PDB file of C-alpha atoms in Angstrom:
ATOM      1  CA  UNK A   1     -93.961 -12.934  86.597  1.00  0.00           C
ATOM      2  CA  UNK A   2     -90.815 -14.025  85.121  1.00  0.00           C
ATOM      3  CA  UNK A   3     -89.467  -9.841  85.357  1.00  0.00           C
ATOM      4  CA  UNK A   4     -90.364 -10.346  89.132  1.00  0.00           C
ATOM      5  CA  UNK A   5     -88.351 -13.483  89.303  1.00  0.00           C
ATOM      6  CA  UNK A   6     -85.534 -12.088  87.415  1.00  0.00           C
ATOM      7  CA  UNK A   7     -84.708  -9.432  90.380  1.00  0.00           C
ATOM      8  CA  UNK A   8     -83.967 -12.280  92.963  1.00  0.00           C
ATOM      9  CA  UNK A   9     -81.545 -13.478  90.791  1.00  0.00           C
ATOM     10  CA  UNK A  10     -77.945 -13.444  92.386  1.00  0.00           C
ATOM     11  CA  UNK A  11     -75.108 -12.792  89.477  1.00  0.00           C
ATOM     12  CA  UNK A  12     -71.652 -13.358  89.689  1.00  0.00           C
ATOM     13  CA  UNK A  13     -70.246 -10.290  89.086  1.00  0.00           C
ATOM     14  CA  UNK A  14     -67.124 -11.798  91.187  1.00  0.00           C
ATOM     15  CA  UNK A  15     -65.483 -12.770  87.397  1.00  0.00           C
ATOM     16  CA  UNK A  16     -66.834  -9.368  85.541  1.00  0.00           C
ATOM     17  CA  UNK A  17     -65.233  -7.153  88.205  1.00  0.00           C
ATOM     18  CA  UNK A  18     -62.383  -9.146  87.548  1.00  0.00           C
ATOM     19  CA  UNK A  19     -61.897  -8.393  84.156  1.00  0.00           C
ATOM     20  CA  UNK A  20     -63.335  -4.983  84.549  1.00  0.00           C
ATOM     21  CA  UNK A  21     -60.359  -4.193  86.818  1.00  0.00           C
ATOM     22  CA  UNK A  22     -57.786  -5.880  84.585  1.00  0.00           C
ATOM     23  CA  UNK A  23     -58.861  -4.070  81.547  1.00  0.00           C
ATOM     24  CA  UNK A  24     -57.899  -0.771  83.426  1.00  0.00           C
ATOM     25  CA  UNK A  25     -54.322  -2.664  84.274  1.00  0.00           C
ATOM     26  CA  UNK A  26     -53.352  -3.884  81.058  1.00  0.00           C
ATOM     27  CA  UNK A  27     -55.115  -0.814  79.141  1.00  0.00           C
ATOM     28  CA  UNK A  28     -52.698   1.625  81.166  1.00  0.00           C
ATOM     29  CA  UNK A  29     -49.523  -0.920  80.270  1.00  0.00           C
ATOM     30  CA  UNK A  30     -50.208  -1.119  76.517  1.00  0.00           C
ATOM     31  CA  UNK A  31     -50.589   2.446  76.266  1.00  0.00           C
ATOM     32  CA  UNK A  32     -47.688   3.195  78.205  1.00  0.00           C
ATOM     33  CA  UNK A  33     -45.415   0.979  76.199  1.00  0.00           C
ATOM     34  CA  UNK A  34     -46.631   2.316  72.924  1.00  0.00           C
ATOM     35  CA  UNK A  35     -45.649   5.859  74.277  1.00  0.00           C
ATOM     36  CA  UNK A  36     -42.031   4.493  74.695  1.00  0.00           C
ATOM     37  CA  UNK A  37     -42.776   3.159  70.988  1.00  0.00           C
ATOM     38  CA  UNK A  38     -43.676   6.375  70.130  1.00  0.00           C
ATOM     39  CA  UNK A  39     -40.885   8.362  72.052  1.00  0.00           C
ATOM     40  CA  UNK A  40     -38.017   5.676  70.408  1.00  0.00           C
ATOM     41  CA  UNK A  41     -39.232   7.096  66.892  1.00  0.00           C
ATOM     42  CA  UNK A  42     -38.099  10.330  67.618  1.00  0.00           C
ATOM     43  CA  UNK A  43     -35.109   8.785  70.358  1.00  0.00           C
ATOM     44  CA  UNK A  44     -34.434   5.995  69.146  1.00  0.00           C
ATOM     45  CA  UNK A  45     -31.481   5.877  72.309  1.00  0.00           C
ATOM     46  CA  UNK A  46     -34.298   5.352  74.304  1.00  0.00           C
ATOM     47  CA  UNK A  47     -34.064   1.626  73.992  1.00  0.00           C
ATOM     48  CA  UNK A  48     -30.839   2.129  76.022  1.00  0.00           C
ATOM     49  CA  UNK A  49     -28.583  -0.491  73.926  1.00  0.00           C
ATOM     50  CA  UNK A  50     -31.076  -3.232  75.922  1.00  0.00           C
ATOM     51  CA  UNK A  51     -32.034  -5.654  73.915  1.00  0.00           C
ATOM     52  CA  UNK A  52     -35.326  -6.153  75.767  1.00  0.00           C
ATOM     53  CA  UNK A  53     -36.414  -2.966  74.982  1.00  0.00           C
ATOM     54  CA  UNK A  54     -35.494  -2.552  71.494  1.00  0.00           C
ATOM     55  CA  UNK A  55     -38.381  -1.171  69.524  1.00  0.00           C
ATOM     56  CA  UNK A  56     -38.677  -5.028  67.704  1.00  0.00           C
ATOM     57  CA  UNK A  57     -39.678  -6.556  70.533  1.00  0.00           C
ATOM     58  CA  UNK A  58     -41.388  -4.060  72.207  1.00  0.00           C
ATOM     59  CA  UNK A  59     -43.945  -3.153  69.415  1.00  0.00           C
ATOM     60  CA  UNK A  60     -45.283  -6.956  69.654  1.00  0.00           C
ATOM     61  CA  UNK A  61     -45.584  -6.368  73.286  1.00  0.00           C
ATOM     62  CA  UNK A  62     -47.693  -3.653  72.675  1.00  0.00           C
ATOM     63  CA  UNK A  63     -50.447  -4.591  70.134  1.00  0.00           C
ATOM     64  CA  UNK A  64     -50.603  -7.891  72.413  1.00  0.00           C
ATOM     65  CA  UNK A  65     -50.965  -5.708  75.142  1.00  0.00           C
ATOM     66  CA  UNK A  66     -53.824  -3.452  73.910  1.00  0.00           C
ATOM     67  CA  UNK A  67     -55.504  -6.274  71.703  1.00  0.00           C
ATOM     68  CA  UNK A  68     -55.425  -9.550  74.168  1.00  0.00           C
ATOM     69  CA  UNK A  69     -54.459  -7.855  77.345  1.00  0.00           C
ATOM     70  CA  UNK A  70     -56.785  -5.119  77.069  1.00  0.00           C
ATOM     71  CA  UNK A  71     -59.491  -5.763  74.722  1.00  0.00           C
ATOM     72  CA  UNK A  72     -60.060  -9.363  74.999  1.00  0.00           C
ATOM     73  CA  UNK A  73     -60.471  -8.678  79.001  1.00  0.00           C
ATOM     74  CA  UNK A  74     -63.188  -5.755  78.417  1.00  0.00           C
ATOM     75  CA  UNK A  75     -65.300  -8.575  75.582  1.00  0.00           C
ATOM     76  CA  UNK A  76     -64.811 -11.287  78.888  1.00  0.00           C
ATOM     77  CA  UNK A  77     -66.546  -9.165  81.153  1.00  0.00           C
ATOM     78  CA  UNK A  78     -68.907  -7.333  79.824  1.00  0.00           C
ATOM     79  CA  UNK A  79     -69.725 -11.069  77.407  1.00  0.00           C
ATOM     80  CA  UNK A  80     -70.116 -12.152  81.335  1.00  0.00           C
ATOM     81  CA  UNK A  81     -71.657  -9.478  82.413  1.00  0.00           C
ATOM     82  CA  UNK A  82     -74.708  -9.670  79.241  1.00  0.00           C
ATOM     83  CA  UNK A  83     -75.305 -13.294  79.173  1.00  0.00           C
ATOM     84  CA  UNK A  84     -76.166 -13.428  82.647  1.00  0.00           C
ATOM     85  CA  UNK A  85     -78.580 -10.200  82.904  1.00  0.00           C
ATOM     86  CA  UNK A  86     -80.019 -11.013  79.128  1.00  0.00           C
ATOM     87  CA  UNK A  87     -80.657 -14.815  80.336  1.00  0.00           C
ATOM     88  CA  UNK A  88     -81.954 -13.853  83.955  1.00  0.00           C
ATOM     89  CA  UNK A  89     -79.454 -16.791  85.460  1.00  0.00           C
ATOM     90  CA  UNK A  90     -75.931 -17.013  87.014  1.00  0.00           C
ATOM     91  CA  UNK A  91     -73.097 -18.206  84.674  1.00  0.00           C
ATOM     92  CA  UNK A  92     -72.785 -21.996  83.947  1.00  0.00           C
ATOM     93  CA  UNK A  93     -69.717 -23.787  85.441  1.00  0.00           C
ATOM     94  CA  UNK A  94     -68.449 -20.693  87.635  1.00  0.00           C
ATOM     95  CA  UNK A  95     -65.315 -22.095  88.890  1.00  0.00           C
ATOM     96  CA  UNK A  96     -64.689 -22.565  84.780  1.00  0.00           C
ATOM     97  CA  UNK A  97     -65.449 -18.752  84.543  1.00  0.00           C
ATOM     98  CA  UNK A  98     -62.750 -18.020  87.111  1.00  0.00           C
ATOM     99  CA  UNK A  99     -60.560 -20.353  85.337  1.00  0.00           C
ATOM    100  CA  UNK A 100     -60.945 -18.302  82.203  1.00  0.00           C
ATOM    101  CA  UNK A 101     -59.822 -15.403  84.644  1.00  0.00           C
ATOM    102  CA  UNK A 102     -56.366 -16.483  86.160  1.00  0.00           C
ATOM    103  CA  UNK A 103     -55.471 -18.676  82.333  1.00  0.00           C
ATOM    104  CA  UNK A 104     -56.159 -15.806  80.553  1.00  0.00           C
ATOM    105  CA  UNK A 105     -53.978 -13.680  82.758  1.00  0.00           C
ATOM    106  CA  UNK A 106     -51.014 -16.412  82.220  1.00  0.00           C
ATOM    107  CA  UNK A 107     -51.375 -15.830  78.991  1.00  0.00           C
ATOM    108  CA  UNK A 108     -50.816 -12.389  79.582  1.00  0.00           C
ATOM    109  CA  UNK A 109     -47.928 -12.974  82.102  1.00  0.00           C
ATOM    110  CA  UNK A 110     -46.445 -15.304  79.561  1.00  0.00           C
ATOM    111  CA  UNK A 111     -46.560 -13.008  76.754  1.00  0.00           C
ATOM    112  CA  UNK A 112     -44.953 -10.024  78.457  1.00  0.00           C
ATOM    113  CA  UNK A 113     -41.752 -12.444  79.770  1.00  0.00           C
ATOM    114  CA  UNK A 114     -41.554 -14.492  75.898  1.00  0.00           C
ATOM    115  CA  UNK A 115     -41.990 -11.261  73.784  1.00  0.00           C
ATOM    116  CA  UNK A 116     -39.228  -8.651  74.994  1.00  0.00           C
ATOM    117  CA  UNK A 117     -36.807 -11.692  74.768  1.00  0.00           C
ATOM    118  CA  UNK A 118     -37.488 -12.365  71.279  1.00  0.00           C
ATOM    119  CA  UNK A 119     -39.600 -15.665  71.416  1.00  0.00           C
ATOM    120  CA  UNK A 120     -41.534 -14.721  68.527  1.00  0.00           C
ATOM    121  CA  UNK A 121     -43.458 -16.837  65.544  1.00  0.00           C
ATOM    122  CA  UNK A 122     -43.153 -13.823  63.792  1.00  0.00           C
ATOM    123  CA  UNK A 123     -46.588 -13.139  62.498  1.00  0.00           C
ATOM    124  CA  UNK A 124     -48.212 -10.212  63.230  1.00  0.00           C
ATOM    125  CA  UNK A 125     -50.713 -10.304  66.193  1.00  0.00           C
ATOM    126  CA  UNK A 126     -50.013 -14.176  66.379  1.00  0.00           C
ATOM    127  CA  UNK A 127     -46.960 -13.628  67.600  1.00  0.00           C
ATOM    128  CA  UNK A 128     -47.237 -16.007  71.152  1.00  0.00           C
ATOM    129  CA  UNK A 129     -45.095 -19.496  70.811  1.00  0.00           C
ATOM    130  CA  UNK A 130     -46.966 -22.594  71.010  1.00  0.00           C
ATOM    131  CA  UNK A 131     -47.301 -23.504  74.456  1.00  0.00           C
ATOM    132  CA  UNK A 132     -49.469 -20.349  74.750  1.00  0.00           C
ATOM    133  CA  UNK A 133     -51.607 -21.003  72.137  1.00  0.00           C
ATOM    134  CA  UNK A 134     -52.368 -24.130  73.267  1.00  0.00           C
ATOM    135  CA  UNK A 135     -53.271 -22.521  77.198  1.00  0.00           C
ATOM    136  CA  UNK A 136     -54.877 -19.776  74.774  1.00  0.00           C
ATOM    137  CA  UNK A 137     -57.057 -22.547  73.234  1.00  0.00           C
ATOM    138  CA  UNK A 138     -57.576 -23.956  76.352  1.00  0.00           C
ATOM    139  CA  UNK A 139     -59.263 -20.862  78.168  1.00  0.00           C
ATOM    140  CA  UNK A 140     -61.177 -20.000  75.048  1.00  0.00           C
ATOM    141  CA  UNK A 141     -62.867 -23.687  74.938  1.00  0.00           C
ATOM    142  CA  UNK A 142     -63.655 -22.884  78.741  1.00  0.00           C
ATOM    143  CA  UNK A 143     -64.976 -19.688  77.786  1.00  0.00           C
ATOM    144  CA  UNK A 144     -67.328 -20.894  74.706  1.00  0.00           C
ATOM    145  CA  UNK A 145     -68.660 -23.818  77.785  1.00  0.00           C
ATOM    146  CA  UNK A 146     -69.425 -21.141  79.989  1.00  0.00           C
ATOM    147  CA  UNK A 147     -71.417 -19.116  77.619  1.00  0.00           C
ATOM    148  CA  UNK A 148     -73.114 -21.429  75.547  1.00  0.00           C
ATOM    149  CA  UNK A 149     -74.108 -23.295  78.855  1.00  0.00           C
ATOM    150  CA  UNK A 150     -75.702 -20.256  80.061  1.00  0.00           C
ATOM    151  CA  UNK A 151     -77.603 -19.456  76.994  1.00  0.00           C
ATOM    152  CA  UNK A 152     -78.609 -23.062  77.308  1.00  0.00           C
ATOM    153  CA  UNK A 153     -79.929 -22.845  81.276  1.00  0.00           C
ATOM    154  CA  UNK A 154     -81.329 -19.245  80.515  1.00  0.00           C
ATOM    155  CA  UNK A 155     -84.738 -18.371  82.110  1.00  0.00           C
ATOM    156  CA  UNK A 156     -86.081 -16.492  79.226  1.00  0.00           C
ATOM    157  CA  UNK A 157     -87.506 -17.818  76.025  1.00  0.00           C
ATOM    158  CA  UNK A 158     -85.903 -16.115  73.409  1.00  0.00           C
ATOM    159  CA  UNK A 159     -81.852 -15.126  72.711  1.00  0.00           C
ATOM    160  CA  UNK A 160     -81.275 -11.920  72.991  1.00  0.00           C
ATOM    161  CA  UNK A 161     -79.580 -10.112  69.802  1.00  0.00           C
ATOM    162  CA  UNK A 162     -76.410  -8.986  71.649  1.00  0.00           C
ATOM    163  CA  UNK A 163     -75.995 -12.370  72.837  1.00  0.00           C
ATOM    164  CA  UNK A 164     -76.001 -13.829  69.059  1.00  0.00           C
ATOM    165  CA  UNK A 165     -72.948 -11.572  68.380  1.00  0.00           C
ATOM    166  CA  UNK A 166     -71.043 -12.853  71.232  1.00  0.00           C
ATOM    167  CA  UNK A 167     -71.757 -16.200  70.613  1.00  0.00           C
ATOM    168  CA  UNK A 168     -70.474 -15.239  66.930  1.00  0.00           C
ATOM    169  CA  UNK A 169     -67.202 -14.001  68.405  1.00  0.00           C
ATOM    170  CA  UNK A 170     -66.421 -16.792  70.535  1.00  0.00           C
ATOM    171  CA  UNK A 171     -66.816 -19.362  67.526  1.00  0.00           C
ATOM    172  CA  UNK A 172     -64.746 -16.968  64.768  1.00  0.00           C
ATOM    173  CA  UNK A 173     -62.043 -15.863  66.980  1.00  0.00           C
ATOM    174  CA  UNK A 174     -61.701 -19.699  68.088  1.00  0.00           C
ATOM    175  CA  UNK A 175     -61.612 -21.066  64.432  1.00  0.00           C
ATOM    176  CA  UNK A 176     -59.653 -18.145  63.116  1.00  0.00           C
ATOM    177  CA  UNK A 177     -56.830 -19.072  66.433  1.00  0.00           C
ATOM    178  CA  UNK A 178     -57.031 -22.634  65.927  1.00  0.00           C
ATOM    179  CA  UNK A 179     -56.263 -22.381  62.084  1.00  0.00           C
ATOM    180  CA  UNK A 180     -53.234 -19.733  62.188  1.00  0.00           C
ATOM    181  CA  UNK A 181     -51.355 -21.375  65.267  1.00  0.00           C
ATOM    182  CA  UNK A 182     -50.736 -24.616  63.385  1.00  0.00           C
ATOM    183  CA  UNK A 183     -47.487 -24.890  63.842  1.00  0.00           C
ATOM    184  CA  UNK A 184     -44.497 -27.756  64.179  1.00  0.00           C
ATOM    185  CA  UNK A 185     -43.003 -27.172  67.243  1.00  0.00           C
ATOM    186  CA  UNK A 186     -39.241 -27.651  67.487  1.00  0.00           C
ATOM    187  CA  UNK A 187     -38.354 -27.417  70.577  1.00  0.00           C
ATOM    188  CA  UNK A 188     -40.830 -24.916  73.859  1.00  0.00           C
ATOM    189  CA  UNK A 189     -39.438 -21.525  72.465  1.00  0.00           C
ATOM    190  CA  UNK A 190     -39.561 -22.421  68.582  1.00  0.00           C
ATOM    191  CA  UNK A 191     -41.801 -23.673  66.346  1.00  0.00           C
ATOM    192  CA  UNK A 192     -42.654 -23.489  62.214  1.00  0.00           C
ATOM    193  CA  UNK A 193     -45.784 -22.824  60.353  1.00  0.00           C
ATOM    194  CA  UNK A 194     -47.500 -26.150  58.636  1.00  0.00           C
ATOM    195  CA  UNK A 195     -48.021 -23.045  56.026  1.00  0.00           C
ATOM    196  CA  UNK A 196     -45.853 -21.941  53.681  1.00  0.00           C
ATOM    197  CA  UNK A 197     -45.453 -19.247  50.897  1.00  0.00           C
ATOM    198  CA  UNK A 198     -48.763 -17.544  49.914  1.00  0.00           C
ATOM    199  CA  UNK A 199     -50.641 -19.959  52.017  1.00  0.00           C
ATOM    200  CA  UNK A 200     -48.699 -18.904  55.238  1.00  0.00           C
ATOM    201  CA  UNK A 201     -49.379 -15.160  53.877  1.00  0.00           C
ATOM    202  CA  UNK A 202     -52.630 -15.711  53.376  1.00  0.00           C
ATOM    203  CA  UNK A 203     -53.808 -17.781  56.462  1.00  0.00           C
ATOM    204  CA  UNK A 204     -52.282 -15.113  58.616  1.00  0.00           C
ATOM    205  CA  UNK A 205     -53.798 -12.051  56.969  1.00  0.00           C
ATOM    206  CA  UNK A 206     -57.215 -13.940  57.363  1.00  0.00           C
ATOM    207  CA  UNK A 207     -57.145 -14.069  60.661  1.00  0.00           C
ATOM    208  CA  UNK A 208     -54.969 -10.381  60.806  1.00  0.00           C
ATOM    209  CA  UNK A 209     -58.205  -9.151  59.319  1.00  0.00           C
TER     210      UNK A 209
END
C-alpha cells in the first residue's frame, strides 16, 4: 500500500536540477583554471604580469572551485534528490531548499571575485574571509533544516542507510567549518585565527583531512 502511495508522490526536483546543472558549470570552471595552473608550470608567462592571475591566487581559486563549487553542488543534489525518493515525501521547507541554492551560489560568486585579488585567510581549503563563512554557515544550517525535517516528515518507517551518511556529512562538515573559521575579524577583507602555533596547525589540518 504504502509502494502504491509512494508513486503519487510529487518531488521537487526544481532544486536537484538546479544543482545538477551547476555542478556541470562550476566542474568545467575548476578544471579549466587548473589547466591554466597546469600550463603556468611549464609557462609560467602565462600569468601575463596580472596579478589576478598569478598562479598564488589562482590555485585557491581552483581547489575552491572543484571542492565547494563543484563537489559540494553534486552532494546538494543528489542529498536532495535521496532524501526525498528514500522518505517517499517532498523536501521540508522548499523555499529554504532554494535558499540553499542561490546562498550557496554567492558563496561561489564571492569566492571567485575575493580570491584572485588576494583576500585570503591563508589556510588551505579555508581560504574564504569571514563574511563568507558566516553566509557559508548560514546556508549549511538551512541545509541540515531541510534534511533533517524531511527525514522527520518521511512516509516510511525506517531510515534508509544512505540517508545516515548524509545526515553524517551535514553534521561533520558543519562542526569541522564552524571550528576552523574562528577567526577575529579586523576589518570585511581581514581577519586572524583565535588559533595560534600548533593549535592553528593542527585545527586546520583536522578539518584539511
Amino acid at each position: 500500500m504504502s509502494q502504491t502511495k509512494s508513486l503519487n508522490v510529487e518531488y521537487n526536483y526544481s532544486v536537484v536540477r538546479l544543482f545538477a546543472i551547476t555542478t556541470v558549470l562550476w566542474g568545467i570552471v575548476g578544471m579549466v583554471v587548473g589547466v591554466l595552473l597546469a600550463a603556468q608550470l611549464y609557462w609560467p608567462a602565462l600569468n601575463f604580469d596580472i596579478p589576478w592571475l598569478t598562479y598564488s591566487r589562482l590555485r585557491p581559486l581552483h581547489t575552491n572551485a572543484v571542492i565547494f563549487a563543484f563537489g559540494t553542488s553534486a552532494l546538494f543534489a543528489t542529498c536532495y534528490y535521496v532524501v526525498q525518493r528514500t522518505c517517499q515525501t517532498r523536501l521540508f521547507a522548499e523555499k529554504l531548499a532554494m535558499f540553499t541554492f542561490w546562498g550557496w551560489q554567492l558563496v561561489i560568486v564571492a569566492a571567485a571575485i575575493t580570491l584572485p585579488m588576494g583576500m585570503s585567510q591563508s589556510k588551505e581549503y579555508a581560504e574564504l574571509e569571514w563574511p563568507i563563512d558566516i553566509l557559508i554557515t548560514l546556508v549549511w544550517v538551512s541545509f541540515a533544516i531541510v534534511f533533517f525535517g524531511t527525514l522527520v516528515k518521511r512516509k516510511t518507517s525506517h531510515i534508509y542507510v544512505a540517508n545516515w551518511f548524509y545526515g553524517g556529512f551535514i553534521i561533520t562538515v558543519a562542526a569541522l567549518h564552524i571550528v576552523n573559521s574562528m577567526v577575529v575579524p579586523l576589518n570585511l577583507f581581514k581577519s586572524y585565527s583565535i588559533y595560534a602555533g600548533a593549535v592553528d596547525a593542527m585545527v586546520q589540518w583536522w578539518y584539511g583531512h
